[in-house]
CSV table of N, CA, C and O in Angstrom, one decimal:
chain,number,residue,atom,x,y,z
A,1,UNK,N,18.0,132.7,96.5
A,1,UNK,CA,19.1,133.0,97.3
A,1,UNK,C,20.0,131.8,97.7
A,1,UNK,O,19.5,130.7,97.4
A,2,UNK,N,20.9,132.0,98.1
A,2,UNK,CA,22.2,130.8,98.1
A,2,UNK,C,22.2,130.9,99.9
A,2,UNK,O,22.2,131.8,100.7
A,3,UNK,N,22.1,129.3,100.2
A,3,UNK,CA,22.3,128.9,101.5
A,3,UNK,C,23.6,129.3,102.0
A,3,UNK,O,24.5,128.6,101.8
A,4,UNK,N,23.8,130.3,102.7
A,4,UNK,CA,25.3,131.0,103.4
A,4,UNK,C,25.7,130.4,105.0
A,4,UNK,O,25.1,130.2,106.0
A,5,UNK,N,27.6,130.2,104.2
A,5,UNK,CA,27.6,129.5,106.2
A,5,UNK,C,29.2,130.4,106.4
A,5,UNK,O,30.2,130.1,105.8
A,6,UNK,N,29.0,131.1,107.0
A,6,UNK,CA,30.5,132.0,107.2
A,6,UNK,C,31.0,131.5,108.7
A,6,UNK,O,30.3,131.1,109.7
A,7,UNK,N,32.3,131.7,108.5
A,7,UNK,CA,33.0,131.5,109.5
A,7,UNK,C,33.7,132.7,110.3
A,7,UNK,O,34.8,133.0,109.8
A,8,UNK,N,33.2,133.4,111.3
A,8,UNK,CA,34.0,134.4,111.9
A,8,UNK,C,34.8,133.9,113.2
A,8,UNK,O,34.6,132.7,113.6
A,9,UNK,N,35.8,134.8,113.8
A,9,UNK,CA,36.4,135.0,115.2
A,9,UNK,C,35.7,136.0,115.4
A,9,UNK,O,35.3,136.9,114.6
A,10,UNK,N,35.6,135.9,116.9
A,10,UNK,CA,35.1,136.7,117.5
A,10,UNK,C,36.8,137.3,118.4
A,10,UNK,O,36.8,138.2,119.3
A,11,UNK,N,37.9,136.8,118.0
A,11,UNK,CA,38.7,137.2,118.7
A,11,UNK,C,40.1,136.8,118.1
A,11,UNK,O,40.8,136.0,118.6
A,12,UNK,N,40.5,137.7,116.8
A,12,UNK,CA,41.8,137.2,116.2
A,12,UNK,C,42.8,137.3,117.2
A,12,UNK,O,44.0,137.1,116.7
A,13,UNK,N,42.8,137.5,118.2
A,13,UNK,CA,43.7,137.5,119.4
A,13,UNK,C,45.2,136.0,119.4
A,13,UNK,O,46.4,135.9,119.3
A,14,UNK,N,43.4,135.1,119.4
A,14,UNK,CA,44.2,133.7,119.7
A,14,UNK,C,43.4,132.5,118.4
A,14,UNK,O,42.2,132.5,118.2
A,15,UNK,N,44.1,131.8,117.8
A,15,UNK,CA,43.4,130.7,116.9
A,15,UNK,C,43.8,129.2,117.6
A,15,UNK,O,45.0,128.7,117.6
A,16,UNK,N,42.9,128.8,118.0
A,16,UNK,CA,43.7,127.2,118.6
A,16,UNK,C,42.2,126.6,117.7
A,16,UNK,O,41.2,127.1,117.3
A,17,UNK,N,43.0,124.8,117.6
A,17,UNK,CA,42.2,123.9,117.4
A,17,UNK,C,42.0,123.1,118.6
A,17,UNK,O,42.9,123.0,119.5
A,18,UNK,N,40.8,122.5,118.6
A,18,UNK,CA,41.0,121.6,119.6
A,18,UNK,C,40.4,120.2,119.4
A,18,UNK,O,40.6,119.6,118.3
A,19,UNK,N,39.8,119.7,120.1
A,19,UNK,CA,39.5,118.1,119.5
A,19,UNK,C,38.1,117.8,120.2
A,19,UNK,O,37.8,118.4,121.2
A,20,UNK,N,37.3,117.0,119.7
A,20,UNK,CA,36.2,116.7,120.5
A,20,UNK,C,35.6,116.7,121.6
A,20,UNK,O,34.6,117.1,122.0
A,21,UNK,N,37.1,116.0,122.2
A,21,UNK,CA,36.5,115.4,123.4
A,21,UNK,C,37.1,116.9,124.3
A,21,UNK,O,37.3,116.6,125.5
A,22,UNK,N,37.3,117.9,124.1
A,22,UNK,CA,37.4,119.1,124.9
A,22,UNK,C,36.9,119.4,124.8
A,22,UNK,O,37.0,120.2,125.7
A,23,UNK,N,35.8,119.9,123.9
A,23,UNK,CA,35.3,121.0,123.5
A,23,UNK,C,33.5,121.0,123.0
A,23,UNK,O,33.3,119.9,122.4
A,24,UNK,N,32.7,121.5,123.0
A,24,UNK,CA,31.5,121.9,122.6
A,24,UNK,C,31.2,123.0,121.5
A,24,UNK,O,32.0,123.8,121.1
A,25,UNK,N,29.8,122.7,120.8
A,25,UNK,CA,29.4,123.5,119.8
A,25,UNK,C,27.8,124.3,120.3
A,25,UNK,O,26.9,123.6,120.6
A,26,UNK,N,27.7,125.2,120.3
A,26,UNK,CA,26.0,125.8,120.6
A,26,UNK,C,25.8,126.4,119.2
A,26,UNK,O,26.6,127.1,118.5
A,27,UNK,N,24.0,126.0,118.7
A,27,UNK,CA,24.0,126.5,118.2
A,27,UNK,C,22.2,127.5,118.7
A,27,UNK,O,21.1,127.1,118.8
A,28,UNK,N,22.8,128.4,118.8
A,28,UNK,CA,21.8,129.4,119.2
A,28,UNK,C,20.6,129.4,118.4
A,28,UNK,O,19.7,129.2,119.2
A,29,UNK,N,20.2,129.5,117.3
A,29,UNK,CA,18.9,129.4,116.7
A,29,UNK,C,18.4,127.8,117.7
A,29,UNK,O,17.3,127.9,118.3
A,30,UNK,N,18.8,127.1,117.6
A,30,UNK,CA,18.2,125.8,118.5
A,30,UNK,C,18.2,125.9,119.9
A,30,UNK,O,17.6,125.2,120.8
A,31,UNK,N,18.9,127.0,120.2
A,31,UNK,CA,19.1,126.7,121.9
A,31,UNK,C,17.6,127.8,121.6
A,31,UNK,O,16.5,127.4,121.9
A,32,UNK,N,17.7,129.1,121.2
A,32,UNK,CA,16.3,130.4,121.6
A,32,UNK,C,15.3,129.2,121.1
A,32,UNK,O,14.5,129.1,122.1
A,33,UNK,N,14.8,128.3,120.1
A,33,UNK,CA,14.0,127.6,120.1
A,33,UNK,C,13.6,126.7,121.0
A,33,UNK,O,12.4,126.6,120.9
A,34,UNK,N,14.1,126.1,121.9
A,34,UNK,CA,14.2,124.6,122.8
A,34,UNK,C,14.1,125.5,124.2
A,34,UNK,O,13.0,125.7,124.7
A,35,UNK,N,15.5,125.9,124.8
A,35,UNK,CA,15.3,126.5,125.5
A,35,UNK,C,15.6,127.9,125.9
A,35,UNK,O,15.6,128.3,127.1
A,36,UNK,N,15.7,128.6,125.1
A,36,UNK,CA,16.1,130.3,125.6
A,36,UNK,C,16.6,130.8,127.2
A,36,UNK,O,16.3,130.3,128.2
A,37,UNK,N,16.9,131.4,127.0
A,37,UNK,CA,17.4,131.5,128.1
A,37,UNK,C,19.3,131.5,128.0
A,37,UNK,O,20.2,131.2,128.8
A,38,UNK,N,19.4,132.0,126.6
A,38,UNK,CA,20.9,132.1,125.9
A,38,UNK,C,22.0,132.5,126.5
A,38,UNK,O,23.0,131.8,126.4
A,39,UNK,N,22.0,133.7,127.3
A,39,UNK,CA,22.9,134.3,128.1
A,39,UNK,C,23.7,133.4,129.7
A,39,UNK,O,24.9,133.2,130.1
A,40,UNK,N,22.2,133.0,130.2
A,40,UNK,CA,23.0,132.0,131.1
A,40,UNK,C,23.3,130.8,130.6
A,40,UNK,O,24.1,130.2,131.3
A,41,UNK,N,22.9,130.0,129.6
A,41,UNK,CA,23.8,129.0,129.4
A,41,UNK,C,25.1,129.0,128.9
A,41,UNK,O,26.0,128.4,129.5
A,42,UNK,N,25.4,130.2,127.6
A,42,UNK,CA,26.3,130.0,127.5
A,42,UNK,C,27.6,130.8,128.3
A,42,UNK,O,28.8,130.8,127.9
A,43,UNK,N,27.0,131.6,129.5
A,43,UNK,CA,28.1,131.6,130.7
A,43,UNK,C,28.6,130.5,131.1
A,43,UNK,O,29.9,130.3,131.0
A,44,UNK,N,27.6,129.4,131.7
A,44,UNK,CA,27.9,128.6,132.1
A,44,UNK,C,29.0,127.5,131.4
A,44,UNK,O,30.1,127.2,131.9
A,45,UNK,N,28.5,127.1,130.4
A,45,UNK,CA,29.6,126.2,129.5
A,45,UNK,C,30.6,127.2,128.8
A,45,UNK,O,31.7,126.8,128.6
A,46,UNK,N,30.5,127.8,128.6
A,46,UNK,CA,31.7,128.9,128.2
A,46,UNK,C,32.8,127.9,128.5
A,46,UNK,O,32.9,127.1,127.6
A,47,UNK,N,33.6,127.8,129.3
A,47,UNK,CA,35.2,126.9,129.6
A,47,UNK,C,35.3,125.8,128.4
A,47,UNK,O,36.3,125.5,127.7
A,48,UNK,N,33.6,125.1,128.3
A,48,UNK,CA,34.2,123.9,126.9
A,48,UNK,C,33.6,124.4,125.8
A,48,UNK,O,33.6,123.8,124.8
A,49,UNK,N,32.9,125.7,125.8
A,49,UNK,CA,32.2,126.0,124.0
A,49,UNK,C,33.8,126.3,123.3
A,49,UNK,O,34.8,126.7,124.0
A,50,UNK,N,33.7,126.0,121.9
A,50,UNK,CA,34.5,126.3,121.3
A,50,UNK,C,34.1,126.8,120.0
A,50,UNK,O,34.9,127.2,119.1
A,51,UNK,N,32.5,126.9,119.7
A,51,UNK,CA,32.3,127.1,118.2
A,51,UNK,C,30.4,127.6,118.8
A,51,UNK,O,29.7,126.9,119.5
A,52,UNK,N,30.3,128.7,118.5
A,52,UNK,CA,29.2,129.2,118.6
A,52,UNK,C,28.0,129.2,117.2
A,52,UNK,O,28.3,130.1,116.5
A,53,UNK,N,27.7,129.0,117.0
A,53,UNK,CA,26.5,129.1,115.7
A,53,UNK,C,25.3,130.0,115.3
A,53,UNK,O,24.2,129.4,115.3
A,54,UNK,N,25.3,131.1,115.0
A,54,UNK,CA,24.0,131.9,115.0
A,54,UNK,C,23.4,132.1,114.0
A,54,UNK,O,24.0,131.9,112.9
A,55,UNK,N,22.3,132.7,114.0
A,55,UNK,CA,21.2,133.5,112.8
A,55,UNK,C,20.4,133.4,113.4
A,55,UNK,O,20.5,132.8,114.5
A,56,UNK,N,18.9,134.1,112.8
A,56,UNK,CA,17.8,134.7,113.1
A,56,UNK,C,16.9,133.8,113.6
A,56,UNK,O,17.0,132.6,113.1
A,57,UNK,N,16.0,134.1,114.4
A,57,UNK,CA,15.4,133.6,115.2
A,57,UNK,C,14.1,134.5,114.8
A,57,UNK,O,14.4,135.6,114.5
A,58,UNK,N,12.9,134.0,114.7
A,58,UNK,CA,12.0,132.6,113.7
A,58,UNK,C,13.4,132.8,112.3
A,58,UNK,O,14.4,133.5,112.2
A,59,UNK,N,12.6,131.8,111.3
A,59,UNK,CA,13.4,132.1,110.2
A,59,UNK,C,14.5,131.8,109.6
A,59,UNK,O,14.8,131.5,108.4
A,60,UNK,N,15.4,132.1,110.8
A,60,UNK,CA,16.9,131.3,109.8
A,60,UNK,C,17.7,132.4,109.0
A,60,UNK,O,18.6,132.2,108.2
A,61,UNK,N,17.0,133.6,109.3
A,61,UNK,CA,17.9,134.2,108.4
A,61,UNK,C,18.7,135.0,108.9
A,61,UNK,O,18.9,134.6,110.0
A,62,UNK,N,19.5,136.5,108.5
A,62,UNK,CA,20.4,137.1,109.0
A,62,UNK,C,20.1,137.5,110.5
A,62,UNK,O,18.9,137.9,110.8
A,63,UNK,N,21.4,137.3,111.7
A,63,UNK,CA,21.7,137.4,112.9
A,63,UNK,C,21.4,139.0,112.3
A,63,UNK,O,22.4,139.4,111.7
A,64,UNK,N,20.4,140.0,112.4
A,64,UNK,CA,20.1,141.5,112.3
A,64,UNK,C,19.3,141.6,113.0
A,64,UNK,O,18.9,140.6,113.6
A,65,UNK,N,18.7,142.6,113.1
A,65,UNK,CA,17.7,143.5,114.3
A,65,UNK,C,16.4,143.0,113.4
A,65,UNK,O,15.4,143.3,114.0
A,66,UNK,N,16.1,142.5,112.4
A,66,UNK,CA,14.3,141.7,112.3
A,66,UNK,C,14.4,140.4,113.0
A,66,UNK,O,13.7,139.4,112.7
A,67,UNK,N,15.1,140.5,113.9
A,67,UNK,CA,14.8,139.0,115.2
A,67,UNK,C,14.7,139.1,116.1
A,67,UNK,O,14.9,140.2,116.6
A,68,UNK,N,14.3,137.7,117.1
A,68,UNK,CA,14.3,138.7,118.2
A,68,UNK,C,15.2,138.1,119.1
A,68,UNK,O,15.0,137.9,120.3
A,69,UNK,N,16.4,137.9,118.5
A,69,UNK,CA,17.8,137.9,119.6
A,69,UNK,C,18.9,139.2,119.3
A,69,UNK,O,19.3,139.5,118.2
A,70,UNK,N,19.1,139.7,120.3
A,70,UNK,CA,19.7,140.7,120.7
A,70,UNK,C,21.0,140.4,120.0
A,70,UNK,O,21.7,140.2,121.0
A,71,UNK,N,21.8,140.2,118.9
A,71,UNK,CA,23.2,139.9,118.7
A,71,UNK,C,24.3,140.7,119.3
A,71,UNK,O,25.1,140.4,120.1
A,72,UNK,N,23.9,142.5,118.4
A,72,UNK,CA,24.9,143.1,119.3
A,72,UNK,C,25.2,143.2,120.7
A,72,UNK,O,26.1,143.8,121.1
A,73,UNK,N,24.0,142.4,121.5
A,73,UNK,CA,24.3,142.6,122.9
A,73,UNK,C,25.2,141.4,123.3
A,73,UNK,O,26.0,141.4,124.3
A,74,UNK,N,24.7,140.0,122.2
A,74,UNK,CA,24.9,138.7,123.0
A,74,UNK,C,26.3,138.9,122.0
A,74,UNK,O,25.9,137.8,121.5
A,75,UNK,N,27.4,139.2,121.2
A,75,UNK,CA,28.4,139.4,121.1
A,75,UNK,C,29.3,140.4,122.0
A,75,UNK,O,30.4,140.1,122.5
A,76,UNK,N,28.6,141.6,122.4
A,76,UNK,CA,29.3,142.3,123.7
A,76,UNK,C,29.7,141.0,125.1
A,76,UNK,O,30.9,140.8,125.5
A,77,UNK,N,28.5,140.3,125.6
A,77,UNK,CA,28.9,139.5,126.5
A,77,UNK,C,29.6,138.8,126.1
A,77,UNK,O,30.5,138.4,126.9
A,78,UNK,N,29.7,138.3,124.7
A,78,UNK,CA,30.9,137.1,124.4
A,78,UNK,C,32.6,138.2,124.7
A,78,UNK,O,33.4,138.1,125.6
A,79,UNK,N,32.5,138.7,124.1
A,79,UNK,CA,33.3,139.9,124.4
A,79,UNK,C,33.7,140.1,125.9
A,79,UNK,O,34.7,139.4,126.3
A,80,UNK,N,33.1,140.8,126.6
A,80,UNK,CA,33.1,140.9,127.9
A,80,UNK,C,33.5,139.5,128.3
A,80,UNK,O,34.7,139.7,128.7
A,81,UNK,N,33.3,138.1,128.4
A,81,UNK,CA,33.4,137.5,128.9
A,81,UNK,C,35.1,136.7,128.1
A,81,UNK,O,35.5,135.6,128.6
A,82,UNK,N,35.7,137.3,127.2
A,82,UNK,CA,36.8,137.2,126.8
A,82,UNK,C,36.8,136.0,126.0
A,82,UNK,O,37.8,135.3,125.9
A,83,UNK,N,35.8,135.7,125.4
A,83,UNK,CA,35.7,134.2,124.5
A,83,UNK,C,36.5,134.6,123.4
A,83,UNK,O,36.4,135.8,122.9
A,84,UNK,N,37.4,133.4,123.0
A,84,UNK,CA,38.2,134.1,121.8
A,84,UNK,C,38.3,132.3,121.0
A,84,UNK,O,39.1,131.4,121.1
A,85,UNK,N,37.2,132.4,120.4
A,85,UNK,CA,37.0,130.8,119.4
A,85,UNK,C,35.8,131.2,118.5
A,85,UNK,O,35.2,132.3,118.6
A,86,UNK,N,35.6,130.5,117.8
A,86,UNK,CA,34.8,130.5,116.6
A,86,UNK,C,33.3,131.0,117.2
A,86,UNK,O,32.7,130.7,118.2
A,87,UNK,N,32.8,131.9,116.0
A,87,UNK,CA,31.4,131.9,116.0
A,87,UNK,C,31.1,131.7,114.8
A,87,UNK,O,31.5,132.6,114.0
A,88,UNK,N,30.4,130.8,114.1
A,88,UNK,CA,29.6,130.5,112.5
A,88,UNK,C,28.5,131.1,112.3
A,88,UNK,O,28.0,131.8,113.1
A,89,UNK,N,28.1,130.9,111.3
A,89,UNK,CA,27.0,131.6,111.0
A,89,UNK,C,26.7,131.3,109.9
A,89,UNK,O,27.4,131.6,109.0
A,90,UNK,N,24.9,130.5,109.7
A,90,UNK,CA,24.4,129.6,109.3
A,90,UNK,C,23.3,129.7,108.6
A,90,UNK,O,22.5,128.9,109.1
A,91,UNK,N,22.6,130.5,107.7
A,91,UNK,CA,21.9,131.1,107.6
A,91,UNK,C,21.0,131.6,106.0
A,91,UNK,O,21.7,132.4,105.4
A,92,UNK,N,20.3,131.4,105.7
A,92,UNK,CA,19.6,131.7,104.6
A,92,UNK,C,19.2,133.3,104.1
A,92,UNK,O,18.1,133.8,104.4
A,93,UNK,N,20.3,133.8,103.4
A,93,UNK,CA,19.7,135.5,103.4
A,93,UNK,C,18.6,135.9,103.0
A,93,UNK,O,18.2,135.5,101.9
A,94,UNK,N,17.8,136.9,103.7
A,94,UNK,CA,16.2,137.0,102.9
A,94,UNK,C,16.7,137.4,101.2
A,94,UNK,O,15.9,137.0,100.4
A,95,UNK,N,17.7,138.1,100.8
A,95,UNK,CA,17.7,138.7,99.9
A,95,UNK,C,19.3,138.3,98.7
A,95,UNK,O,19.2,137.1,98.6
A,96,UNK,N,20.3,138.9,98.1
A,96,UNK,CA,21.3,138.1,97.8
A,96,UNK,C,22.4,138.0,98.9
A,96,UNK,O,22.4,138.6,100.0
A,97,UNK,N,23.4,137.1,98.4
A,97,UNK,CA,24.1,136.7,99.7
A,97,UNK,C,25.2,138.2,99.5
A,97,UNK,O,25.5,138.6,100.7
A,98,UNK,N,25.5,138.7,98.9
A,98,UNK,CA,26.4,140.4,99.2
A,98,UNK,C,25.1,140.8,100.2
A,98,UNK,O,25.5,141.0,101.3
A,99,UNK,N,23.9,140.9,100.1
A,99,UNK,CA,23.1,141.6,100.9
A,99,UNK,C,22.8,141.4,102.3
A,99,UNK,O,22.6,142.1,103.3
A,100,UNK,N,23.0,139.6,101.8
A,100,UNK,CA,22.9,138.8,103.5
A,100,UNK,C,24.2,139.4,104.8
A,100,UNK,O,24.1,139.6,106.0
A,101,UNK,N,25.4,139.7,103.9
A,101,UNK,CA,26.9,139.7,104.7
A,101,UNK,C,26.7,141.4,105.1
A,101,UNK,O,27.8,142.0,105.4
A,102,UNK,N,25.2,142.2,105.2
A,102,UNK,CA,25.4,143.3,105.4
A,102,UNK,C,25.6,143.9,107.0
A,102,UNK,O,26.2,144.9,107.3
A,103,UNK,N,24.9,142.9,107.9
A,103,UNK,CA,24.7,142.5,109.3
A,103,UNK,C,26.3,143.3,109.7
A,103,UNK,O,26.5,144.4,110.2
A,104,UNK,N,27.1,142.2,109.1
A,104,UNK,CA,28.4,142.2,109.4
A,104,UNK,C,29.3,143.5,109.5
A,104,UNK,O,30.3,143.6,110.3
A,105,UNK,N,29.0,144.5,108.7
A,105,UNK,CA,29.1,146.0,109.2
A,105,UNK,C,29.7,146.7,110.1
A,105,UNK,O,30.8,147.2,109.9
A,106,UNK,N,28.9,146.8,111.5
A,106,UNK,CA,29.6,147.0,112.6
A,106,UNK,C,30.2,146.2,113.7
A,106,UNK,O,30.2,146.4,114.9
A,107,UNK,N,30.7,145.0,112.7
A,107,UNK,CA,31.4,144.2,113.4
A,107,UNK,C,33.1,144.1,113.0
A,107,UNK,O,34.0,143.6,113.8
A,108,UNK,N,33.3,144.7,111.9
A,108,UNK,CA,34.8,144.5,111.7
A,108,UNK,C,35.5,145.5,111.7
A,108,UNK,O,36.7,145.5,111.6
């Protein structure tokens, strides 16, 4: 299978670029490894995240329900909390990459 890195909005609302020194990158498979605890960090830094990074947790593969981070919930809070910047997505599909982009479904 082909190493896949897609780029979503989580909010075609608004597109800004911004520059280094404003801004932050999380990437969630390292943060639930290191330290979990995903929801309150990235409340907290929310003001400088600008680019979120996810996939499955063990594993590495599709952000879907065989892991054990909650996506559709931790996209509702991004949601809820009105983030409108990049989310990536980084990820090795168990199966072909049309199959890996199936996640994506009820998201557009």
């Amino acid at each position: 299978s082909l190493f896949l890195s897609v780029f979503l909005s989580v909010s075609l609302s608004e597109t800004r670029l911004t520059t280094l020194a404003e801004s932050t990158y999380q990437d969630l498979f390292h943060m639930q490894n290191t330290t979990g605890n995903i929801l309150h960090t990235l409340e907290k830094y929310l003001p400088f995240i600008r680019h979120i990074q996810v996939s499955g947790v063990p594993g590495r593969h599709e952000p879907d329900e065989q892991n054990e981070l909650n996506f559709p919930f931790i996209f509702g809070e991004l949601d809820r909390w009105k983030y409108q910047h990049w989310v990536g997505c980084e990820y090795n599909p168990r199966g072909s990459t049309l199959q890996g982009l199936g996640w994506l479904q009820p998201f557009l």
